[in-house]
Coordinates of C-alpha atoms in Angstrom, one line a residue:
M1 CA 2.0 -16.2 -163.3
M2 CA 0.9 -18.8 -165.9
F3 CA -1.3 -17.6 -168.9
R4 CA -4.3 -19.7 -167.7
R5 CA -4.3 -18.0 -164.3
K6 CA -3.9 -14.6 -165.9
L7 CA -6.8 -15.3 -168.2
L8 CA -8.9 -16.6 -165.3
A9 CA -8.0 -13.5 -163.2
V10 CA -9.0 -11.1 -166.1
F11 CA -12.3 -12.9 -166.7
A12 CA -13.2 -13.1 -163.0
L13 CA -12.2 -9.4 -162.5
T14 CA -14.2 -8.4 -165.5
V15 CA -17.3 -10.2 -164.1
F16 CA -16.8 -8.8 -160.6
V17 CA -16.4 -5.2 -161.9
S18 CA -19.3 -5.5 -164.3
V19 CA -21.7 -7.0 -161.6
A20 CA -20.5 -4.5 -159.0
A21 CA -20.9 -1.6 -161.5
V22 CA -24.4 -2.7 -162.4
A23 CA -25.4 -3.2 -158.8
G24 CA -23.9 0.2 -157.9
L25 CA -25.8 1.9 -160.7
V26 CA -29.1 0.2 -159.8
L27 CA -28.7 1.3 -156.1
A28 CA -27.7 4.8 -157.3
F29 CA -30.8 5.1 -159.3
T30 CA -33.0 3.3 -156.8
R31 CA -32.3 5.6 -153.9
P32 CA -33.5 8.8 -155.6
A33 CA -36.5 7.0 -156.9
F34 CA -37.4 5.8 -153.4
E35 CA -36.8 9.2 -152.0
K36 CA -39.0 10.8 -154.6
T37 CA -41.7 8.2 -153.9
E38 CA -41.4 8.9 -150.2
E39 CA -41.8 12.6 -150.7
Q40 CA -44.8 12.1 -152.9
R41 CA -46.4 9.8 -150.4
T42 CA -45.6 12.2 -147.6
A43 CA -47.0 15.2 -149.5
A44 CA -50.1 13.2 -150.3
L45 CA -50.6 12.3 -146.6
V46 CA -49.9 15.9 -145.5
A47 CA -52.6 17.0 -148.1
Q48 CA -55.0 14.4 -146.7
F49 CA -54.3 15.7 -143.2
Q50 CA -54.9 19.3 -144.4
R51 CA -58.2 18.2 -146.1
E52 CA -59.3 16.4 -142.9
F53 CA -58.3 19.4 -140.9
D54 CA -60.2 21.7 -143.2
Q55 CA -63.2 19.4 -143.2
Q56 CA -63.3 19.1 -139.4
G57 CA -62.7 22.8 -139.1
A58 CA -65.6 23.5 -141.4
E59 CA -67.8 21.1 -139.5
V60 CA -66.8 22.9 -136.2
S61 CA -67.4 26.3 -137.7
R62 CA -70.9 25.2 -139.0
R63 CA -71.9 23.8 -135.6
V64 CA -70.5 26.9 -133.7
E65 CA -72.4 29.1 -136.2
T66 CA -75.6 27.1 -135.5
I67 CA -75.1 27.7 -131.8
A68 CA -74.4 31.3 -132.2
R69 CA -77.7 31.8 -134.2
A70 CA -79.8 29.8 -131.7
E71 CA -82.6 31.7 -130.2
S72 CA -81.6 30.8 -126.7
V73 CA -78.1 32.3 -127.3
D74 CA -79.6 35.5 -128.7
R75 CA -81.9 35.8 -125.7
M76 CA -78.9 35.2 -123.4
A77 CA -76.9 38.0 -125.2
A78 CA -79.8 40.4 -125.0
A79 CA -80.4 39.6 -121.4
I80 CA -76.8 40.0 -120.3
N81 CA -76.0 43.0 -122.4
G82 CA -72.7 43.4 -120.7
T83 CA -74.0 42.9 -117.1
P84 CA -72.1 40.1 -115.2
G85 CA -74.8 39.6 -112.6
D86 CA -77.4 38.5 -115.2
A87 CA -75.3 35.5 -116.4
A88 CA -76.1 33.0 -113.6
P89 CA -79.2 31.5 -115.3
Y90 CA -77.1 30.4 -118.2
F91 CA -74.5 28.4 -116.2
E92 CA -75.5 25.1 -117.7
L93 CA -76.4 26.3 -121.2
A94 CA -72.9 25.6 -122.7
Q95 CA -73.0 22.0 -121.6
A96 CA -76.4 21.4 -123.1
M97 CA -75.6 23.1 -126.3
A98 CA -72.3 21.2 -126.6
E99 CA -74.1 17.8 -126.3
S100 CA -76.7 18.8 -128.8
Q101 CA -74.1 19.8 -131.4
Q102 CA -71.6 17.0 -130.5
L103 CA -68.8 19.4 -129.6
D104 CA -66.0 18.5 -127.1
F105 CA -65.5 22.1 -126.2
L106 CA -68.0 25.0 -125.8
E107 CA -67.8 28.3 -123.9
F108 CA -69.8 31.5 -123.9
L109 CA -67.9 34.7 -123.2
D110 CA -69.3 38.2 -122.7
S111 CA -67.8 41.2 -124.5
R112 CA -65.1 41.6 -121.8
G113 CA -63.9 38.0 -122.2
V114 CA -65.4 36.7 -119.0
I115 CA -66.7 33.1 -119.2
I116 CA -70.5 33.0 -118.9
S117 CA -70.8 29.2 -119.3
S118 CA -68.3 26.4 -120.0
A119 CA -69.1 22.8 -121.1
Q120 CA -65.7 21.4 -120.4
S121 CA -64.9 23.3 -117.2
P122 CA -68.0 24.6 -115.5
A123 CA -65.9 25.9 -112.6
K124 CA -64.4 28.5 -114.9
F125 CA -67.7 30.5 -114.6
G126 CA -67.0 34.1 -113.9
Y127 CA -63.2 33.9 -114.8
P128 CA -61.7 35.8 -117.7
E129 CA -60.5 33.7 -120.7
A130 CA -56.8 34.0 -121.4
G131 CA -56.1 35.2 -124.9
F132 CA -59.6 36.8 -125.3
D133 CA -58.2 39.4 -127.7
A134 CA -57.0 36.7 -130.0
L135 CA -60.4 35.0 -129.7
S136 CA -62.4 38.1 -130.5
A137 CA -60.1 38.8 -133.5
A138 CA -60.6 35.2 -134.6
S139 CA -64.4 35.4 -134.6
A140 CA -64.6 36.0 -138.2
Q141 CA -61.6 33.8 -139.2
E142 CA -60.9 30.2 -140.2
P143 CA -60.8 27.5 -137.4
F144 CA -57.6 27.4 -135.5
L145 CA -55.7 25.1 -133.0
K146 CA -55.9 25.8 -129.3
Q147 CA -54.8 24.0 -126.2
E148 CA -57.6 23.6 -123.7
E149 CA -57.7 22.3 -120.1
K150 CA -60.3 19.6 -119.5
Q151 CA -60.6 17.4 -116.4
D152 CA -57.2 18.2 -115.0
S153 CA -55.4 17.7 -118.3
T154 CA -54.6 19.9 -121.2
V155 CA -55.7 18.7 -124.6
L156 CA -55.4 19.9 -128.2
G157 CA -58.5 21.0 -130.0
L158 CA -59.7 22.5 -133.3
F159 CA -61.7 25.6 -132.5
A160 CA -63.9 28.2 -134.1
V161 CA -65.2 31.4 -132.7
R162 CA -68.5 33.2 -133.6
A163 CA -70.2 36.3 -132.2
S164 CA -74.0 36.2 -131.2
G165 CA -76.3 39.1 -130.6
A166 CA -76.2 42.7 -131.7
G167 CA -75.0 45.9 -130.3
D168 CA -71.9 46.9 -128.4
H169 CA -72.0 43.8 -126.1
P170 CA -72.1 40.6 -128.2
V171 CA -71.6 37.1 -126.7
Y172 CA -68.8 35.0 -128.1
V173 CA -69.3 31.4 -128.8
V174 CA -66.1 29.4 -128.6
G175 CA -66.5 25.7 -129.7
G176 CA -64.3 22.9 -130.9
R177 CA -63.4 19.3 -131.1
R178 CA -60.5 17.4 -129.8
L179 CA -57.5 16.7 -132.1
D180 CA -56.8 13.2 -130.9
R181 CA -56.5 9.6 -132.0
N182 CA -60.0 9.7 -133.6
F183 CA -58.9 12.5 -135.8
L184 CA -55.7 10.6 -136.8
A185 CA -57.7 7.4 -137.4
A186 CA -59.8 9.3 -140.0
L187 CA -56.6 9.5 -142.1
D188 CA -55.9 6.6 -144.5
P189 CA -52.1 6.4 -144.9
P190 CA -50.6 4.1 -147.5
A191 CA -49.1 0.8 -146.5
G192 CA -45.7 1.3 -144.8
M193 CA -46.7 4.8 -143.5
R194 CA -48.2 6.0 -140.2
T195 CA -49.0 9.3 -138.6
L196 CA -48.4 10.5 -135.0
L197 CA -49.2 13.6 -133.2
Y198 CA -47.1 15.2 -130.4
Q199 CA -48.8 17.8 -128.2
N200 CA -46.3 20.4 -127.3
L201 CA -46.8 20.8 -123.5
G202 CA -44.0 21.5 -121.0
D203 CA -40.4 22.3 -121.6
H204 CA -39.2 18.7 -122.1
F205 CA -40.1 15.8 -124.3
S206 CA -42.7 13.4 -122.9
A207 CA -43.7 10.1 -124.5
D208 CA -47.2 10.4 -122.9
L209 CA -47.9 13.4 -125.2
L210 CA -47.2 11.3 -128.3
L211 CA -50.3 9.9 -130.0
D212 CA -50.3 7.2 -132.6
S213 CA -53.1 6.7 -135.1
S214 CA -53.1 3.0 -134.7
A215 CA -52.6 2.5 -130.9
G216 CA -53.6 5.6 -129.0
A217 CA -50.7 6.6 -126.8
A218 CA -47.4 6.0 -128.6
A219 CA -45.9 4.6 -125.4
D220 CA -47.9 1.5 -126.0
H221 CA -46.3 1.0 -129.4
A222 CA -43.8 -1.8 -129.9
F223 CA -41.0 0.7 -130.6
P224 CA -39.6 2.9 -127.8
P225 CA -41.2 6.4 -128.3
D226 CA -38.2 8.1 -126.6
N227 CA -36.4 7.8 -129.9
F228 CA -38.6 10.7 -131.1
A229 CA -37.1 13.1 -128.6
T230 CA -34.3 14.4 -130.8
L231 CA -36.5 15.0 -133.8
V232 CA -39.3 16.6 -131.7
N233 CA -36.8 18.9 -129.8
A234 CA -35.3 20.0 -133.1
V235 CA -38.8 21.1 -134.3
R236 CA -39.5 22.8 -131.0
Q237 CA -36.3 24.7 -131.3
H238 CA -36.5 25.9 -134.9
K239 CA -40.4 25.8 -135.5
Q240 CA -39.9 24.4 -138.9
Q241 CA -40.2 21.1 -140.7
M242 CA -37.5 18.6 -139.9
T243 CA -36.7 15.2 -141.4
G244 CA -34.8 12.3 -139.7
V245 CA -34.3 8.6 -139.8
L246 CA -35.2 6.7 -136.5
H247 CA -33.5 3.4 -135.8
W248 CA -35.6 1.0 -133.8
S249 CA -33.4 -2.0 -133.9
P250 CA -30.0 -3.3 -135.3
D251 CA -32.0 -4.4 -138.4
Q252 CA -32.0 -1.5 -140.9
A253 CA -35.3 -2.8 -142.3
D254 CA -37.0 -1.5 -139.0
D255 CA -35.8 2.1 -139.7
E256 CA -38.4 4.8 -140.5
L257 CA -38.0 8.1 -142.2
F258 CA -40.0 10.7 -140.3
H259 CA -41.2 14.1 -141.5
A260 CA -41.9 16.3 -138.5
I261 CA -44.3 19.2 -139.4
P262 CA -45.0 21.9 -136.8
L263 CA -48.7 22.8 -136.1
L264 CA -48.9 26.5 -134.9
G265 CA -51.7 28.2 -132.9
A266 CA -53.4 31.6 -133.6
G267 CA -52.2 35.0 -132.4
K268 CA -49.2 37.1 -133.1
D269 CA -46.6 34.7 -131.5
R270 CA -48.0 31.7 -133.4
P271 CA -47.1 29.3 -130.5
L272 CA -46.1 25.7 -131.4
L273 CA -49.0 23.7 -130.2
A274 CA -48.3 20.3 -131.7
I275 CA -46.1 18.4 -134.2
L276 CA -47.5 16.1 -136.9
L277 CA -45.1 13.1 -137.4
I278 CA -45.4 11.2 -140.7
G279 CA -43.3 8.1 -140.9
N280 CA -42.2 6.1 -143.9
S281 CA -41.0 2.6 -143.4
R282 CA -37.5 1.9 -144.9
R283 CA -38.2 -1.8 -145.1
P284 CA -39.1 -1.8 -148.9
Y285 CA -35.9 0.1 -149.7
V286 CA -33.7 -2.0 -147.4
E287 CA -35.2 -5.2 -148.7
L288 CA -34.7 -4.1 -152.2
K289 CA -31.1 -3.2 -151.5
R290 CA -30.7 -6.7 -150.0
S291 CA -32.3 -8.3 -153.0
I292 CA -30.0 -6.4 -155.3
R293 CA -27.0 -7.3 -153.2
N294 CA -28.0 -11.0 -153.0
S295 CA -28.8 -11.0 -156.7
S296 CA -25.4 -9.4 -157.4
L297 CA -23.7 -12.0 -155.3
L298 CA -25.6 -14.8 -157.1
V299 CA -25.0 -13.3 -160.5
G300 CA -21.3 -12.6 -159.6
G301 CA -20.8 -16.1 -158.3
A302 CA -22.4 -17.6 -161.4
G303 CA -20.4 -15.3 -163.5
I304 CA -17.2 -16.3 -161.8
V305 CA -18.0 -20.0 -162.4
L306 CA -18.8 -19.2 -166.0
A307 CA -15.6 -17.2 -166.1
I308 CA -13.7 -20.2 -164.8
L309 CA -15.3 -22.5 -167.5
L310 CA -14.7 -19.9 -170.3
S311 CA -11.2 -19.2 -169.2
S312 CA -10.4 -22.9 -169.0
W313 CA -11.9 -23.4 -172.5
A314 CA -10.1 -20.3 -173.9
A315 CA -6.9 -21.2 -172.1
A316 CA -7.0 -24.7 -173.4
R317 CA -7.8 -23.3 -176.9
V318 CA -4.9 -20.9 -176.7
T319 CA -2.3 -22.4 -174.3
R320 CA -2.4 -26.0 -175.7
P321 CA -1.1 -24.8 -179.1
M322 CA 1.4 -22.4 -177.2
E323 CA 2.6 -25.3 -175.1
Q324 CA 3.0 -27.4 -178.3
L325 CA 4.9 -24.5 -179.8
A326 CA 7.1 -24.2 -176.7
T327 CA 7.8 -28.0 -176.7
A328 CA 8.6 -27.9 -180.4
A329 CA 10.9 -24.9 -179.8
R330 CA 12.8 -26.8 -177.1
D331 CA 13.1 -29.8 -179.4
V332 CA 14.6 -27.6 -182.0
A333 CA 17.0 -26.1 -179.5
A334 CA 18.0 -29.6 -178.4
G335 CA 18.8 -30.5 -182.0
N336 CA 15.6 -32.1 -183.3
W337 CA 15.1 -30.0 -186.4
D338 CA 12.2 -32.1 -187.6
A339 CA 9.9 -30.9 -184.9
R340 CA 6.4 -29.9 -186.1
V341 CA 3.2 -28.4 -184.6
D342 CA -0.2 -29.4 -185.8
V343 CA -2.8 -26.7 -184.9
P344 CA -6.1 -26.9 -186.9
G345 CA -7.9 -23.7 -188.0
E346 CA -7.0 -20.5 -189.6
D347 CA -6.8 -18.2 -186.6
E348 CA -3.7 -16.3 -185.3
I349 CA -2.4 -19.4 -183.3
A350 CA -2.8 -21.6 -186.3
Q351 CA -0.9 -19.1 -188.5
L352 CA 1.8 -18.9 -185.8
A353 CA 2.1 -22.7 -185.9
H354 CA 2.3 -22.8 -189.7
S355 CA 4.9 -20.1 -189.6
F356 CA 6.9 -22.2 -187.0
N357 CA 6.6 -25.2 -189.2
R358 CA 7.9 -23.2 -192.2
M359 CA 10.7 -21.9 -190.1
T360 CA 11.8 -25.3 -188.9
A361 CA 11.6 -26.6 -192.5
E362 CA 13.7 -23.7 -193.7
L363 CA 16.1 -24.3 -190.8
L364 CA 16.4 -27.9 -191.6
T365 CA 17.1 -27.0 -195.3
Q366 CA 19.6 -24.4 -194.1
K367 CA 21.1 -26.9 -191.7
E368 CA 21.7 -29.4 -194.5
R369 CA 23.2 -26.7 -196.7
L370 CA 25.3 -25.6 -193.8
V371 CA 26.5 -29.2 -193.1
Q372 CA 27.3 -29.6 -196.8
A373 CA 29.1 -26.2 -196.8
E374 CA 31.0 -27.0 -193.6
R375 CA 31.9 -30.4 -195.0
V376 CA 33.3 -28.8 -198.1
A377 CA 35.1 -26.2 -196.1
A378 CA 36.5 -28.9 -193.8
W379 CA 37.8 -30.8 -196.8
R380 CA 39.3 -27.6 -198.3
E381 CA 40.9 -26.7 -194.9
L382 CA 42.2 -30.2 -194.7
A383 CA 43.6 -30.0 -198.1
R384 CA 45.1 -26.6 -197.4
R385 CA 46.7 -27.9 -194.2
L386 CA 48.0 -31.0 -195.9
A387 CA 49.4 -29.0 -198.7
H388 CA 51.0 -26.6 -196.3
E389 CA 52.4 -29.3 -194.0
L390 CA 53.7 -31.4 -197.0
K391 CA 55.1 -28.5 -198.9
N392 CA 57.7 -27.8 -196.3
P393 CA 59.5 -31.2 -196.4
L394 CA 59.0 -31.6 -200.1
F395 CA 61.1 -28.6 -201.0
P396 CA 64.2 -30.0 -199.2
L397 CA 63.6 -33.4 -200.8
Q398 CA 63.6 -31.7 -204.2
L399 CA 66.7 -29.8 -203.5
T400 CA 68.5 -32.9 -202.2
V401 CA 67.6 -35.0 -205.3
E402 CA 68.7 -32.1 -207.6
N403 CA 72.1 -32.0 -205.7
L404 CA 72.5 -35.7 -206.2
V405 CA 71.9 -35.4 -209.9
R406 CA 74.2 -32.5 -210.2
A407 CA 77.0 -34.2 -208.2
R408 CA 76.6 -37.3 -210.3
E409 CA 77.1 -35.4 -213.5
Q410 CA 79.7 -32.8 -212.5
S411 CA 81.8 -34.4 -209.7
P412 CA 81.7 -38.2 -209.8
E413 CA 84.7 -38.4 -207.4
Q414 CA 82.6 -36.5 -204.7
F415 CA 79.3 -38.3 -205.3
D416 CA 79.7 -40.8 -202.5
E417 CA 80.1 -38.0 -199.9
V418 CA 77.2 -36.0 -201.3
F419 CA 75.1 -39.2 -201.5
R420 CA 75.6 -39.9 -197.8
E421 CA 74.7 -36.4 -196.8
S422 CA 71.7 -36.4 -199.1
A423 CA 70.5 -39.7 -197.9
R424 CA 70.5 -38.5 -194.3
T425 CA 68.5 -35.4 -195.4
L426 CA 66.0 -37.5 -197.4
L427 CA 65.5 -39.9 -194.5
G428 CA 65.0 -36.9 -192.0
E429 CA 62.4 -35.3 -194.3
I430 CA 60.6 -38.6 -195.0
S431 CA 60.4 -39.1 -191.2
N432 CA 59.0 -35.6 -190.9
L433 CA 56.3 -36.5 -193.5
K434 CA 55.5 -39.6 -191.7
A435 CA 55.1 -37.7 -188.4
I436 CA 52.7 -35.1 -190.1
I437 CA 50.7 -37.8 -191.7
G438 CA 50.6 -39.6 -188.3
R439 CA 49.1 -36.6 -186.5
F440 CA 46.3 -36.2 -189.0
S441 CA 45.7 -39.9 -188.9
E442 CA 45.6 -39.8 -185.1
F443 CA 43.0 -37.1 -185.1
S444 CA 40.8 -39.0 -187.6
K445 CA 41.0 -42.2 -185.6
M446 CA 40.3 -41.1 -182.0
P447 CA 39.4 -44.2 -180.0
Q448 CA 36.2 -44.4 -178.1
P449 CA 36.7 -44.2 -174.3
H450 CA 36.9 -47.3 -172.3
L451 CA 35.0 -46.4 -169.0
Q452 CA 36.4 -47.3 -165.7
T453 CA 36.6 -45.9 -162.2
V454 CA 38.8 -42.8 -162.1
E455 CA 39.8 -40.8 -159.2
V456 CA 40.0 -37.2 -160.5
N457 CA 42.3 -35.9 -157.8
E458 CA 44.8 -38.7 -158.4
L459 CA 44.6 -38.0 -162.1
L460 CA 45.5 -34.3 -161.6
R461 CA 48.3 -35.2 -159.2
G462 CA 49.7 -37.5 -161.8
V463 CA 49.6 -34.9 -164.5
A464 CA 51.3 -32.3 -162.2
Q465 CA 54.0 -34.9 -161.3
L466 CA 54.6 -35.7 -165.0
F467 CA 55.3 -32.1 -165.9
Q468 CA 57.1 -31.1 -162.7
A469 CA 60.6 -31.3 -164.3
Q470 CA 59.6 -29.2 -167.4
L471 CA 58.0 -26.6 -165.1
Q472 CA 61.2 -26.1 -163.2
A473 CA 63.6 -26.8 -166.1
P474 CA 67.0 -25.0 -165.8
G475 CA 67.5 -22.0 -168.2
S476 CA 63.8 -21.2 -168.5
A477 CA 61.4 -19.1 -166.4
A478 CA 60.0 -21.1 -163.5
I479 CA 56.3 -22.0 -163.5
V480 CA 54.6 -22.7 -160.2
C481 CA 52.0 -25.5 -160.2
R482 CA 49.3 -25.3 -157.6
L483 CA 46.7 -28.0 -156.8
E484 CA 43.3 -26.8 -155.5
L485 CA 41.5 -30.1 -155.1
E486 CA 38.3 -30.8 -153.4
E487 CA 38.6 -33.1 -150.4
N488 CA 36.7 -36.4 -150.7
M489 CA 36.2 -36.0 -154.4
P490 CA 33.9 -38.8 -155.5
P491 CA 35.2 -41.0 -158.4
I492 CA 33.7 -40.7 -161.9
S493 CA 33.4 -43.2 -164.8
A494 CA 35.9 -42.2 -167.5
D495 CA 38.8 -43.4 -169.7
Q496 CA 41.8 -42.6 -167.6
E497 CA 44.3 -42.7 -170.5
L498 CA 42.3 -40.4 -172.7
L499 CA 41.4 -38.0 -169.9
H500 CA 45.1 -37.9 -168.9
R501 CA 46.0 -37.1 -172.5
A502 CA 43.4 -34.3 -172.7
I503 CA 44.5 -32.6 -169.5
S504 CA 48.2 -33.0 -170.5
N505 CA 47.4 -31.1 -173.7
L506 CA 45.8 -28.3 -171.7
V507 CA 48.8 -28.2 -169.4
L508 CA 51.2 -27.9 -172.4
N509 CA 49.1 -25.1 -173.8
A510 CA 49.3 -23.3 -170.5
M511 CA 53.0 -23.7 -170.3
D512 CA 53.3 -22.3 -173.9
A513 CA 51.2 -19.3 -172.8
M514 CA 53.7 -18.4 -170.0
P515 CA 57.1 -18.1 -171.6
A516 CA 58.1 -15.6 -168.9
G517 CA 56.9 -17.9 -166.1
G518 CA 53.7 -17.7 -164.0
T519 CA 51.3 -20.0 -162.1
L520 CA 49.6 -23.1 -163.3
T521 CA 46.5 -24.1 -161.3
L522 CA 44.7 -27.4 -161.4
R523 CA 41.4 -27.4 -159.6
S524 CA 38.6 -30.0 -158.9
R525 CA 35.2 -29.8 -157.5
S526 CA 32.0 -31.9 -157.6
S527 CA 28.2 -31.8 -157.4
D528 CA 25.6 -34.4 -157.4
K529 CA 25.6 -34.9 -161.2
E530 CA 29.0 -33.8 -162.4
A531 CA 32.7 -33.3 -161.7
T532 CA 34.5 -30.1 -162.7
I533 CA 38.1 -29.8 -163.6
E534 CA 39.9 -26.4 -164.3
V535 CA 43.2 -25.8 -165.8
A536 CA 44.2 -22.1 -165.3
D537 CA 47.3 -20.1 -166.3
T538 CA 48.5 -16.5 -165.8
G539 CA 49.6 -16.1 -169.3
S540 CA 48.8 -13.4 -171.9
G541 CA 45.2 -14.5 -172.3
L542 CA 43.0 -14.7 -175.4
T543 CA 40.8 -12.3 -177.3
P544 CA 37.1 -13.0 -177.7
E545 CA 37.6 -14.0 -181.4
E546 CA 40.3 -16.5 -180.3
C547 CA 38.0 -17.9 -177.6
A548 CA 35.3 -18.5 -180.2
R549 CA 37.5 -20.4 -182.6
I550 CA 40.0 -22.0 -180.3
F551 CA 38.4 -25.5 -180.5
T552 CA 38.0 -25.4 -184.3
P553 CA 40.2 -28.1 -186.0
Y554 CA 43.3 -26.8 -187.7
Y555 CA 42.9 -23.4 -186.1
T556 CA 46.0 -22.3 -184.2
S557 CA 47.6 -19.2 -182.9
K558 CA 51.1 -20.8 -182.7
Q559 CA 53.6 -20.4 -185.3
H560 CA 54.3 -24.1 -185.8
G561 CA 51.1 -25.6 -184.4
T562 CA 48.8 -27.9 -186.3
G563 CA 45.6 -26.7 -184.6
L564 CA 44.6 -30.2 -183.6
G565 CA 45.5 -30.2 -179.9
L566 CA 42.5 -28.5 -178.5
A567 CA 40.3 -30.2 -181.1
I568 CA 41.5 -33.5 -179.8
V569 CA 40.8 -32.4 -176.2
Q570 CA 37.2 -31.4 -177.1
S571 CA 36.7 -34.7 -178.9
V572 CA 37.8 -36.6 -175.8
I573 CA 35.6 -34.6 -173.5
S574 CA 32.6 -34.8 -175.9
D575 CA 33.1 -38.6 -176.1
H576 CA 32.7 -38.7 -172.3
G577 CA 29.4 -36.8 -172.5
G578 CA 31.0 -33.7 -171.0
T579 CA 31.7 -30.1 -172.1
I580 CA 34.7 -27.9 -172.2
S581 CA 34.7 -24.1 -172.3
V582 CA 37.3 -21.3 -172.0
Q583 CA 37.3 -18.2 -169.9
S584 CA 39.9 -15.6 -170.9
E585 CA 40.7 -11.9 -171.3
P586 CA 43.8 -10.4 -172.8
G587 CA 46.4 -9.9 -170.1
H588 CA 44.4 -11.8 -167.4
G589 CA 45.3 -15.4 -168.2
T590 CA 43.1 -18.3 -169.4
T591 CA 41.0 -20.9 -167.7
F592 CA 39.8 -24.1 -169.3
V593 CA 36.7 -25.6 -167.6
I594 CA 35.9 -29.3 -168.1
E595 CA 32.5 -30.6 -166.8
L596 CA 32.2 -34.3 -166.8
P597 CA 29.0 -36.2 -165.8
A598 CA 29.3 -38.5 -162.8
N599 CA 27.9 -41.4 -164.9
A600 CA 26.7 -43.2 -161.8
A601 CA 25.2 -46.1 -163.8
A602 CA 28.4 -46.6 -165.8
L603 CA 30.4 -46.3 -162.6
H604 CA 28.3 -49.0 -161.0
D605 CA 28.8 -51.3 -164.1
A606 CA 32.5 -50.6 -164.1
A607 CA 32.8 -51.6 -160.4
A608 CA 30.7 -54.7 -161.1
K609 CA 33.0 -55.7 -164.0
S610 CA 36.1 -55.1 -161.8
E611 CA 34.7 -57.3 -159.1
A612 CA 33.8 -60.0 -161.6
A613 CA 37.4 -59.9 -163.0
F614 CA 38.8 -60.8 -159.6

């Protein structure tokens, strides 16, 4: 991956992680805050309900107390005095007193719990009141909840009990008001909250028993009331406060968090008479979450765009100098030692560029010194080689001349014979000197290649044919020559004579490396841009040190070699724009690999010239 993409990925990931972390932290702190706010709002509404309950209970107690102290009730208590037959005149008294005190429920009971008069159910006259023991015990207590039958229905009411009269047979006044929608409407819940009341009648949940403070029966509400069934049944089972989230639609903003509070009646068993449901809308919290999410996406998107811009700027600021450094380094590797990088500023990149420039300057200086040193070393090596090569024939020349002088002085009669022998010796050594000088002159005057169309396979076959007699010479170990030539080898543009000479030199070296016989292999193969020629032998091979120096002029591992053969081969291949390399290991033979460019343009020019000549 390129540095710019890496930098962009790092910036974008940083922005994404940062925005996600901030959004996560905000949501993590927002949820407890909302839950705490909901608990406080619910507690405040419960306290308001309790205050309204206490206020209504106090009002009911006051009105029941007024009725219990009324003169007509005292007369009724004195007249009855525990006698059932004397209660008939007071059949309608409860209804009249209930209307005067604005009570929904009012009953008079004698000391045995028998109903003397009932405002809500006159037909109950003369019947015993269920739970009279609890009523008589509650005569001096706070108001309480009680389910009461009225007009073929059972309703929930807030009741108070007071005793009237003196003596052993008092009359009990039981009065109350309905706990219905009007009671719930008196509450003032905050925005986003609502109260409902479920009357616990029957064994199964019924939506008809659910009252909403805003719309009477909850069945008329826009949301399906049956969703309350699970929460209501849980409270009915455990008789303790429960909390649950009700889902009204696929939109989470419509969810409500409900606190279900049981309302218990009086008595030892404390029956569950109703359930107060306080709902908190989840819409503010959900909308806040959505706002945070949308804001995070917006900020994240803007951050990523900014990251792209910043990464592009930073990458351009960093990578452009780095690209210049890389280009300059390639130029230096290609041989352009004058490459320089201009990076303004004093930061690390600029310091790196300055260091690179100093390095190339030092390399250029070192190169010039090295060239000078190599030039001096080459001259010294040339002088050493010339001295060595010329010293051998000069010594016989000196001896021959000394013999001539000595023969002239000591044996004049034999001088002619000695002169003839010495002349032959002198001429032979002079010829040897001329050959030595010719080889050195030949190396120094290598001609430039004259490019023409060359068939590589035909060239290799010609070299093999040239040396066939030497490879199978009698009295020497036989060397087998193998040709591994690529079929349909395309022609190349080269100097056939120079290339023939270079390959012949390699074949001679291979023959010298196999004094005990072996296999000489000539191979050819091609690609779109170059042709490859290999000359391989199965001789003794070369050491790594010899492979490193084998193309150095005047270096030789032969006893009588000049060290110019492979240098000439390398010069010929180099003049063709190609390369030559050696692959060898001691005991595993040697392979010389020549790679020559196809020179398609030069080949086309050579073909054009050939056609023009004809």
